[in-house]
Short mmCIF file of C-alpha atoms in Angstrom, two decimals:
data_model
loop_
_atom_site.label_atom_id
_atom_site.label_comp_id
_atom_site.label_asym_id
_atom_site.label_seq_id
_atom_site.Cartn_x
_atom_site.Cartn_y
_atom_site.Cartn_z
CA MET M 201 44.43 18.74 4.14
CA LYS M 202 42.77 19.95 0.91
CA LYS M 203 43.91 16.77 -0.82
CA LEU M 204 42.39 14.63 1.93
CA MET M 205 39.13 16.60 1.74
CA SER M 206 39.03 16.12 -2.02
CA ILE M 207 39.58 12.40 -1.67
CA GLY M 208 36.84 12.22 0.95
CA LEU M 209 34.44 14.18 -1.23
CA VAL M 210 35.09 11.90 -4.18
CA ALA M 211 34.48 8.84 -1.98
CA VAL M 212 31.17 10.25 -0.78
CA LEU M 213 30.07 11.05 -4.32
CA VAL M 214 31.02 7.59 -5.55
CA PHE M 215 29.09 6.00 -2.67
CA ALA M 216 26.08 8.19 -3.46
CA VAL M 217 26.10 7.12 -7.09
CA VAL M 218 26.30 3.45 -6.13
CA MET M 219 23.46 3.76 -3.64
CA ALA M 220 21.33 5.71 -6.11
CA GLY M 221 21.01 2.98 -8.66
CA CYS M 222 22.40 -0.01 -10.46
CA ILE M 223 25.94 -0.80 -11.54
CA SER M 224 26.61 -2.29 -14.95
CA GLY M 225 29.53 -4.49 -15.88
CA GLY M 226 31.53 -1.39 -16.83
CA GLY M 227 31.06 0.15 -13.39
CA GLU M 228 28.69 2.92 -14.52
CA THR M 229 25.26 3.59 -13.10
CA SER M 230 22.71 1.85 -15.29
CA THR M 231 19.08 2.81 -15.78
CA THR M 232 18.59 0.92 -19.01
CA SER M 233 17.00 -2.44 -19.69
CA GLY M 234 20.37 -4.03 -20.44
CA ALA M 235 22.06 -6.69 -18.31
CA THR M 236 22.96 -5.48 -14.85
CA GLU M 237 25.44 -7.06 -12.44
CA THR M 238 24.76 -5.13 -9.22
CA CYS M 239 21.90 -2.96 -8.08
CA SER M 240 21.37 -1.07 -4.82
CA VAL M 241 17.71 -0.77 -3.89
CA GLU M 242 16.32 1.40 -1.11
CA ILE M 243 12.84 0.08 -0.19
CA TYR M 244 10.72 2.69 1.60
CA THR M 245 8.19 1.14 3.98
CA GLY M 246 6.44 2.72 6.99
CA GLY M 247 6.74 2.96 10.76
CA THR M 248 8.29 0.12 12.74
CA SER M 249 4.98 -0.73 14.44
CA GLY M 250 3.06 -1.22 11.19
CA VAL M 251 2.97 -3.94 8.53
CA TYR M 252 5.03 -2.27 5.79
CA TYR M 253 8.32 -2.23 7.68
CA PRO M 254 8.55 -5.90 8.78
CA LEU M 255 7.42 -7.09 5.34
CA GLY M 256 9.75 -4.68 3.56
CA SER M 257 12.66 -5.75 5.74
CA ALA M 258 11.99 -9.44 5.10
CA TYR M 259 11.71 -8.77 1.36
CA ALA M 260 15.01 -6.88 1.41
CA ASN M 261 16.62 -9.87 3.12
CA ILE M 262 15.25 -12.16 0.41
CA LEU M 263 16.73 -9.97 -2.31
CA ASN M 264 20.08 -9.83 -0.53
CA GLN M 265 20.20 -13.56 0.09
CA TYR M 266 18.94 -15.05 -3.16
CA SER M 267 19.29 -12.53 -5.98
CA LYS M 268 22.80 -13.46 -7.15
CA ASP M 269 22.31 -17.24 -7.19
CA GLU M 270 18.67 -17.37 -8.33
CA ALA M 271 18.45 -14.32 -10.61
CA GLY M 272 22.02 -13.73 -11.72
CA ILE M 273 21.97 -10.15 -10.40
CA LYS M 274 23.36 -9.01 -7.10
CA ILE M 275 20.68 -6.84 -5.50
CA GLU M 276 21.82 -4.99 -2.40
CA ALA M 277 18.54 -4.04 -0.74
CA ARG M 278 17.75 -2.07 2.39
CA ALA M 279 14.37 -1.37 4.00
CA VAL M 280 13.91 2.20 5.18
CA THR M 281 11.37 3.44 7.74
CA SER M 282 9.18 6.28 6.51
CA GLY M 283 5.89 8.12 6.80
CA ALA M 284 4.30 5.41 4.59
CA SER M 285 2.33 5.83 1.38
CA VAL M 286 2.46 9.56 0.58
CA ALA M 287 6.05 9.95 1.74
CA ASN M 288 7.05 6.83 -0.19
CA ALA M 289 5.60 8.10 -3.46
CA GLN M 290 7.41 11.39 -2.97
CA ALA M 291 10.67 9.54 -2.26
CA ILE M 292 10.40 7.67 -5.56
CA GLY M 293 9.61 10.87 -7.41
CA GLU M 294 12.65 12.56 -5.90
CA GLY M 295 14.95 9.59 -6.61
CA ARG M 296 15.58 8.77 -2.94
CA ALA M 297 13.81 5.40 -3.18
CA GLN M 298 14.00 2.72 -5.84
CA ALA M 299 11.12 0.68 -4.40
CA ALA M 300 8.34 1.11 -1.84
CA ILE M 301 5.18 -0.33 -0.33
CA MET M 302 2.08 1.88 -0.40
CA GLN M 303 -1.69 1.91 -0.74
CA ASN M 304 -2.93 1.50 -4.29
CA ASP M 305 -5.24 4.51 -4.03
CA VAL M 306 -2.34 6.76 -3.01
CA ALA M 307 -0.28 5.28 -5.86
CA TYR M 308 -3.11 6.23 -8.25
CA TYR M 309 -3.31 9.79 -6.91
CA ALA M 310 0.48 10.17 -7.07
CA TYR M 311 0.88 8.81 -10.60
CA ASN M 312 -1.98 10.93 -11.94
CA GLY M 313 -1.24 14.04 -9.87
CA VAL M 314 -4.76 14.31 -8.43
CA ILE M 315 -6.89 14.44 -5.26
CA LEU M 316 -4.23 14.69 -2.51
CA ASP M 317 -2.57 18.09 -2.03
CA ALA M 318 0.85 16.42 -2.03
CA PHE M 319 0.38 15.42 -5.67
CA LYS M 320 -2.07 17.89 -7.24
CA GLY M 321 -0.34 19.17 -10.35
CA LYS M 322 2.81 17.26 -9.33
CA PRO M 323 2.39 13.74 -10.73
CA VAL M 324 4.99 11.13 -9.82
CA SER M 325 5.46 9.93 -13.39
CA LYS M 326 8.27 7.51 -12.43
CA LEU M 327 5.94 5.34 -10.35
CA ARG M 328 5.51 1.77 -11.66
CA GLY M 329 3.76 -1.26 -10.20
CA VAL M 330 5.24 -4.65 -9.35
CA ALA M 331 2.52 -6.54 -7.43
CA ALA M 332 -0.57 -6.11 -5.29
CA LEU M 333 0.17 -7.58 -1.87
CA TYR M 334 -2.70 -7.66 0.63
CA PRO M 335 -5.97 -5.83 1.39
CA GLU M 336 -6.14 -2.79 3.63
CA THR M 337 -9.71 -2.94 4.80
CA ILE M 338 -12.07 0.04 4.77
CA GLN M 339 -13.89 -0.24 8.08
CA PHE M 340 -16.82 1.93 9.16
CA VAL M 341 -16.78 0.94 12.82
CA VAL M 342 -19.64 1.48 15.29
CA LYS M 343 -20.40 0.13 18.74
CA ALA M 344 -22.07 -3.27 18.66
CA ASP M 345 -25.14 -1.93 20.48
CA SER M 346 -25.50 1.04 18.13
CA GLY M 347 -28.68 1.47 16.09
CA ILE M 348 -26.53 2.33 13.06
CA LYS M 349 -26.82 -0.61 10.67
CA THR M 350 -26.02 0.89 7.24
CA LEU M 351 -24.06 3.75 5.70
CA GLU M 352 -27.37 5.58 5.19
CA ASP M 353 -27.93 5.48 8.95
CA LEU M 354 -24.90 7.76 9.37
CA LYS M 355 -27.00 10.79 8.39
CA GLY M 356 -26.79 13.33 11.19
CA LYS M 357 -24.18 11.28 13.07
CA LYS M 358 -20.72 12.33 14.19
CA VAL M 359 -18.19 10.34 12.17
CA ALA M 360 -14.38 10.33 12.46
CA VAL M 361 -13.36 10.20 8.79
CA GLY M 362 -9.59 9.99 9.21
CA ALA M 363 -6.80 12.50 9.67
CA ALA M 364 -7.11 15.68 7.61
CA GLY M 365 -5.48 15.25 4.20
CA SER M 366 -5.07 11.50 4.63
CA GLY M 367 -5.90 8.70 2.23
CA THR M 368 -8.48 7.52 4.78
CA ALA M 369 -10.29 10.86 4.67
CA VAL M 370 -10.39 10.72 0.87
CA ALA M 371 -11.74 7.14 0.89
CA ALA M 372 -14.37 8.07 3.49
CA GLN M 373 -15.57 10.96 1.34
CA GLN M 374 -15.69 8.91 -1.86
CA ILE M 375 -17.67 6.10 -0.23
CA LEU M 376 -20.07 8.34 1.68
CA GLU M 377 -20.68 10.38 -1.47
CA ALA M 378 -21.50 7.15 -3.31
CA ALA M 379 -23.92 6.34 -0.48
CA GLY M 380 -25.45 9.81 -0.77
CA VAL M 381 -24.78 10.87 2.83
CA TRP M 382 -21.46 12.77 2.79
CA ASN M 383 -23.11 16.19 3.12
CA ASP M 384 -25.34 14.96 5.95
CA VAL M 385 -22.56 13.62 8.18
CA ASP M 386 -21.00 15.59 11.05
CA LYS M 387 -17.35 15.05 10.10
CA VAL M 388 -14.48 14.90 12.59
CA TYR M 389 -10.87 14.51 11.43
CA LEU M 390 -8.92 12.18 13.72
CA LYS M 391 -6.09 9.66 13.56
CA PHE M 392 -6.95 5.97 14.05
CA SER M 393 -5.94 5.81 17.71
CA GLU M 394 -7.83 9.00 18.56
CA ALA M 395 -10.91 7.83 16.69
CA ALA M 396 -10.92 4.49 18.48
CA GLN M 397 -10.76 6.12 21.90
CA GLN M 398 -13.49 8.64 21.10
CA LEU M 399 -15.71 5.83 19.81
CA LYS M 400 -15.16 3.96 23.05
CA LEU M 401 -16.08 7.06 25.09
CA GLY M 402 -19.16 7.74 23.01
CA GLN M 403 -17.84 11.08 21.71
CA ILE M 404 -18.36 9.97 18.11
CA ASP M 405 -20.88 7.59 16.54
CA ALA M 406 -18.59 5.91 14.00
CA ALA M 407 -14.96 5.76 12.98
CA VAL M 408 -13.52 5.15 9.54
CA ILE M 409 -10.35 3.04 9.61
CA VAL M 410 -8.34 1.96 6.56
CA SER M 411 -5.92 -0.72 7.69
CA GLY M 412 -5.33 -4.44 7.69
CA ALA M 413 -8.01 -6.11 9.80
CA PRO M 414 -8.11 -6.80 12.64
CA THR M 415 -6.70 -3.34 13.30
CA PRO M 416 -4.97 -3.16 16.72
CA ALA M 417 -6.52 0.21 17.61
CA ILE M 418 -10.02 -1.26 17.19
CA ASP M 419 -9.16 -4.70 18.54
CA GLN M 420 -7.98 -3.16 21.80
CA ILE M 421 -11.17 -1.21 22.51
CA ALA M 422 -13.42 -4.09 21.38
CA VAL M 423 -12.31 -6.13 24.40
CA GLN M 424 -14.37 -3.84 26.65
CA THR M 425 -16.51 -2.07 24.05
CA PRO M 426 -17.73 -4.59 21.41
CA VAL M 427 -17.98 -3.22 17.89
CA ARG M 428 -19.47 -3.92 14.46
CA VAL M 429 -18.34 -3.01 10.95
CA LEU M 430 -20.97 -1.57 8.60
CA PRO M 431 -21.50 -3.46 5.35
CA ILE M 432 -20.59 -1.86 1.99
CA GLY M 433 -22.38 -3.52 -0.89
CA GLU M 434 -21.76 -4.10 -4.57
CA ASP M 435 -23.93 -1.10 -5.46
CA ILE M 436 -21.47 1.23 -3.75
CA LEU M 437 -18.52 -0.48 -5.43
CA LYS M 438 -20.15 -0.05 -8.85
CA LYS M 439 -20.70 3.67 -8.26
CA LEU M 440 -17.06 4.05 -7.24
CA LYS M 441 -15.82 2.17 -10.30
CA ASP M 442 -18.09 4.25 -12.54
CA LYS M 443 -16.39 7.37 -11.18
CA GLY M 444 -12.99 5.96 -12.16
CA TYR M 445 -11.89 4.79 -8.72
CA ILE M 446 -10.38 1.57 -10.02
CA PHE M 447 -8.41 0.76 -6.88
CA TYR M 448 -11.27 -0.53 -4.70
CA VAL M 449 -11.81 -4.27 -4.26
CA THR M 450 -14.34 -6.29 -2.25
CA GLN M 451 -13.48 -8.00 1.00
CA THR M 452 -15.47 -10.05 3.49
CA LEU M 453 -14.57 -9.75 7.16
CA PRO M 454 -15.15 -12.96 9.16
CA LYS M 455 -17.52 -12.60 12.08
CA ASP M 456 -14.71 -13.31 14.54
CA THR M 457 -12.64 -10.31 13.36
CA TYR M 458 -13.73 -8.23 16.36
CA LYS M 459 -15.59 -8.90 19.57
CA GLY M 460 -19.16 -7.79 18.94
CA MET M 461 -19.48 -8.97 15.33
CA THR M 462 -22.09 -11.69 14.88
CA GLU M 463 -21.91 -12.31 11.13
CA ASP M 464 -19.51 -12.10 8.21
CA THR M 465 -19.56 -8.59 6.78
CA GLN M 466 -18.90 -7.51 3.20
CA THR M 467 -16.91 -4.32 2.89
CA LEU M 468 -14.32 -2.80 0.57
CA ALA M 469 -10.56 -2.57 0.65
CA VAL M 470 -7.69 -0.87 -1.05
CA LYS M 471 -4.55 -2.91 -1.62
CA ALA M 472 -1.03 -2.53 -0.34
CA VAL M 473 1.16 -2.65 -3.44
CA LEU M 474 4.85 -3.05 -4.16
CA VAL M 475 6.05 -0.31 -6.50
CA VAL M 476 9.34 0.72 -8.07
CA SER M 477 10.84 3.62 -9.96
CA ALA M 478 10.74 3.49 -13.75
CA ASP M 479 14.50 4.13 -13.56
CA VAL M 480 15.21 0.67 -12.15
CA PRO M 481 16.46 -1.60 -14.98
CA ASP M 482 14.06 -4.18 -16.42
CA ASP M 483 16.20 -7.18 -15.46
CA VAL M 484 16.38 -6.01 -11.85
CA VAL M 485 12.60 -5.61 -11.55
CA TYR M 486 12.14 -8.98 -13.26
CA ALA M 487 14.37 -10.49 -10.57
CA MET M 488 12.53 -8.62 -7.79
CA THR M 489 9.18 -9.92 -9.03
CA LYS M 490 10.46 -13.47 -9.42
CA LEU M 491 12.00 -13.57 -5.94
CA LEU M 492 8.87 -12.11 -4.34
CA PHE M 493 6.82 -15.11 -5.41
CA LEU M 494 9.54 -17.74 -5.09
CA HIS M 495 10.02 -16.85 -1.44
CA VAL M 496 6.57 -15.68 -0.38
CA ASP M 497 6.49 -18.40 2.31
CA GLU M 498 9.34 -16.61 4.08
CA LEU M 499 7.30 -13.41 4.12
CA ARG M 500 4.36 -15.34 5.57
CA GLN M 501 6.53 -16.33 8.51
CA VAL M 502 7.11 -12.66 9.30
CA HIS M 503 3.56 -11.28 9.23
CA ALA M 504 0.07 -12.74 8.92
CA LYS M 505 -0.86 -10.23 6.18
CA ALA M 506 1.59 -11.96 3.84
CA GLN M 507 -0.86 -14.88 3.60
CA TYR M 508 -2.69 -12.74 1.04
CA ILE M 509 0.33 -12.33 -1.24
CA SER M 510 -0.31 -14.57 -4.23
CA PHE M 511 0.63 -14.78 -7.90
CA ASP M 512 -3.05 -15.35 -8.69
CA THR M 513 -4.10 -12.00 -7.16
CA ALA M 514 -0.95 -10.03 -7.98
CA LEU M 515 -2.75 -7.66 -10.34
CA ASP M 516 -6.03 -7.30 -8.40
CA GLY M 517 -6.46 -3.63 -7.62
CA MET M 518 -3.25 -2.57 -9.38
CA SER M 519 -3.88 1.11 -10.06
CA ILE M 520 -0.80 2.25 -12.00
CA PRO M 521 1.13 0.90 -15.00
CA LEU M 522 3.40 -2.05 -14.30
CA HIS M 523 7.15 -1.89 -14.76
CA PRO M 524 8.27 -3.71 -17.96
CA GLY M 525 10.39 -6.06 -15.85
CA ALA M 526 7.29 -7.16 -13.90
CA ILE M 527 5.28 -7.51 -17.11
CA LYS M 528 7.95 -9.81 -18.55
CA TYR M 529 7.78 -12.08 -15.49
CA TYR M 530 3.98 -12.30 -15.47
CA GLU M 531 3.71 -13.02 -19.18
CA GLU M 532 6.43 -15.68 -19.01
CA LYS M 533 4.38 -17.36 -16.28
CA GLY M 534 1.22 -17.27 -18.39
CA LYS M 535 -0.61 -14.38 -16.76
CA THR M 536 -2.47 -12.01 -19.06
CA VAL M 537 -1.53 -8.42 -18.30
CA PRO M 538 -4.37 -5.99 -19.11
CA SER M 539 -3.48 -3.34 -21.67
CA GLU M 540 -4.24 -0.54 -19.21
CA LEU M 541 -1.44 -1.80 -16.96
CA LYS M 542 1.16 -1.53 -19.71
CA PRO M 543 3.07 1.78 -19.84
#
């Protein structure tokens, strides 16, 4: 019995080592930049009802299907459901994940060990970027018949600024501080679904949502309660950039995004980004980057947000250093990688 238990324990340990990283030609776990024959990659995503999981699952399938023939490396990938951005950064820091999808602002906070309580004084130094994927729109939503037209009009109003401790709450504070009204807003901390319902019932005046647009929670209430999104101009973006918040990008929402909108509206967005651990070998990340862009059309068949994934915009909003394997791919394809994105 003891012998059987020992054999079983050894088998479990061997499996754990294989799943934890990459296997070189000699059968040892490899975390170097040398040639790698097989690599197991756990890709942390989000909940099954969001965007991260279906995209992450499709990407894992691409790696499984094409990596050996098209990149010369057998990548055994698996998408994992998770609590999304914060949990994903923690999973990479703890070595449970080799890759993940997350918001670029959360990636910035995690890498630098700032802002969010989960990372203050606990930087995730292993975090490396691969590619910016698609915008997650920052939406200050009000009823269409509301007299609130600008961020400044939120003074004295009750605003749902996101769940306490969330990336949304941090973004809301940063933007409203840049607009000079943060201290004059009656702040309520609610999740997206709760905020949408309270907006519909008139219990709040505005809701801050950070998500791909159209966001289902807002789309659903707009059918009966038309809404508008407040504009966020270039002046606000400049103030944010001047404070070092490099992860914000501009986005224009078409007027048909929600029922109640009558004109295209300029706002801001953070970006969903594909990240990896610094421990993943260079040749594996090179292959992951290559296959992402070679097979982006397959991702676009899975979710509409994948229409934004493009080689041309792959570094827009990237907030952490790139992995050397990704840098190699971009430079081989003629893209200039800014010095601040090189580790």
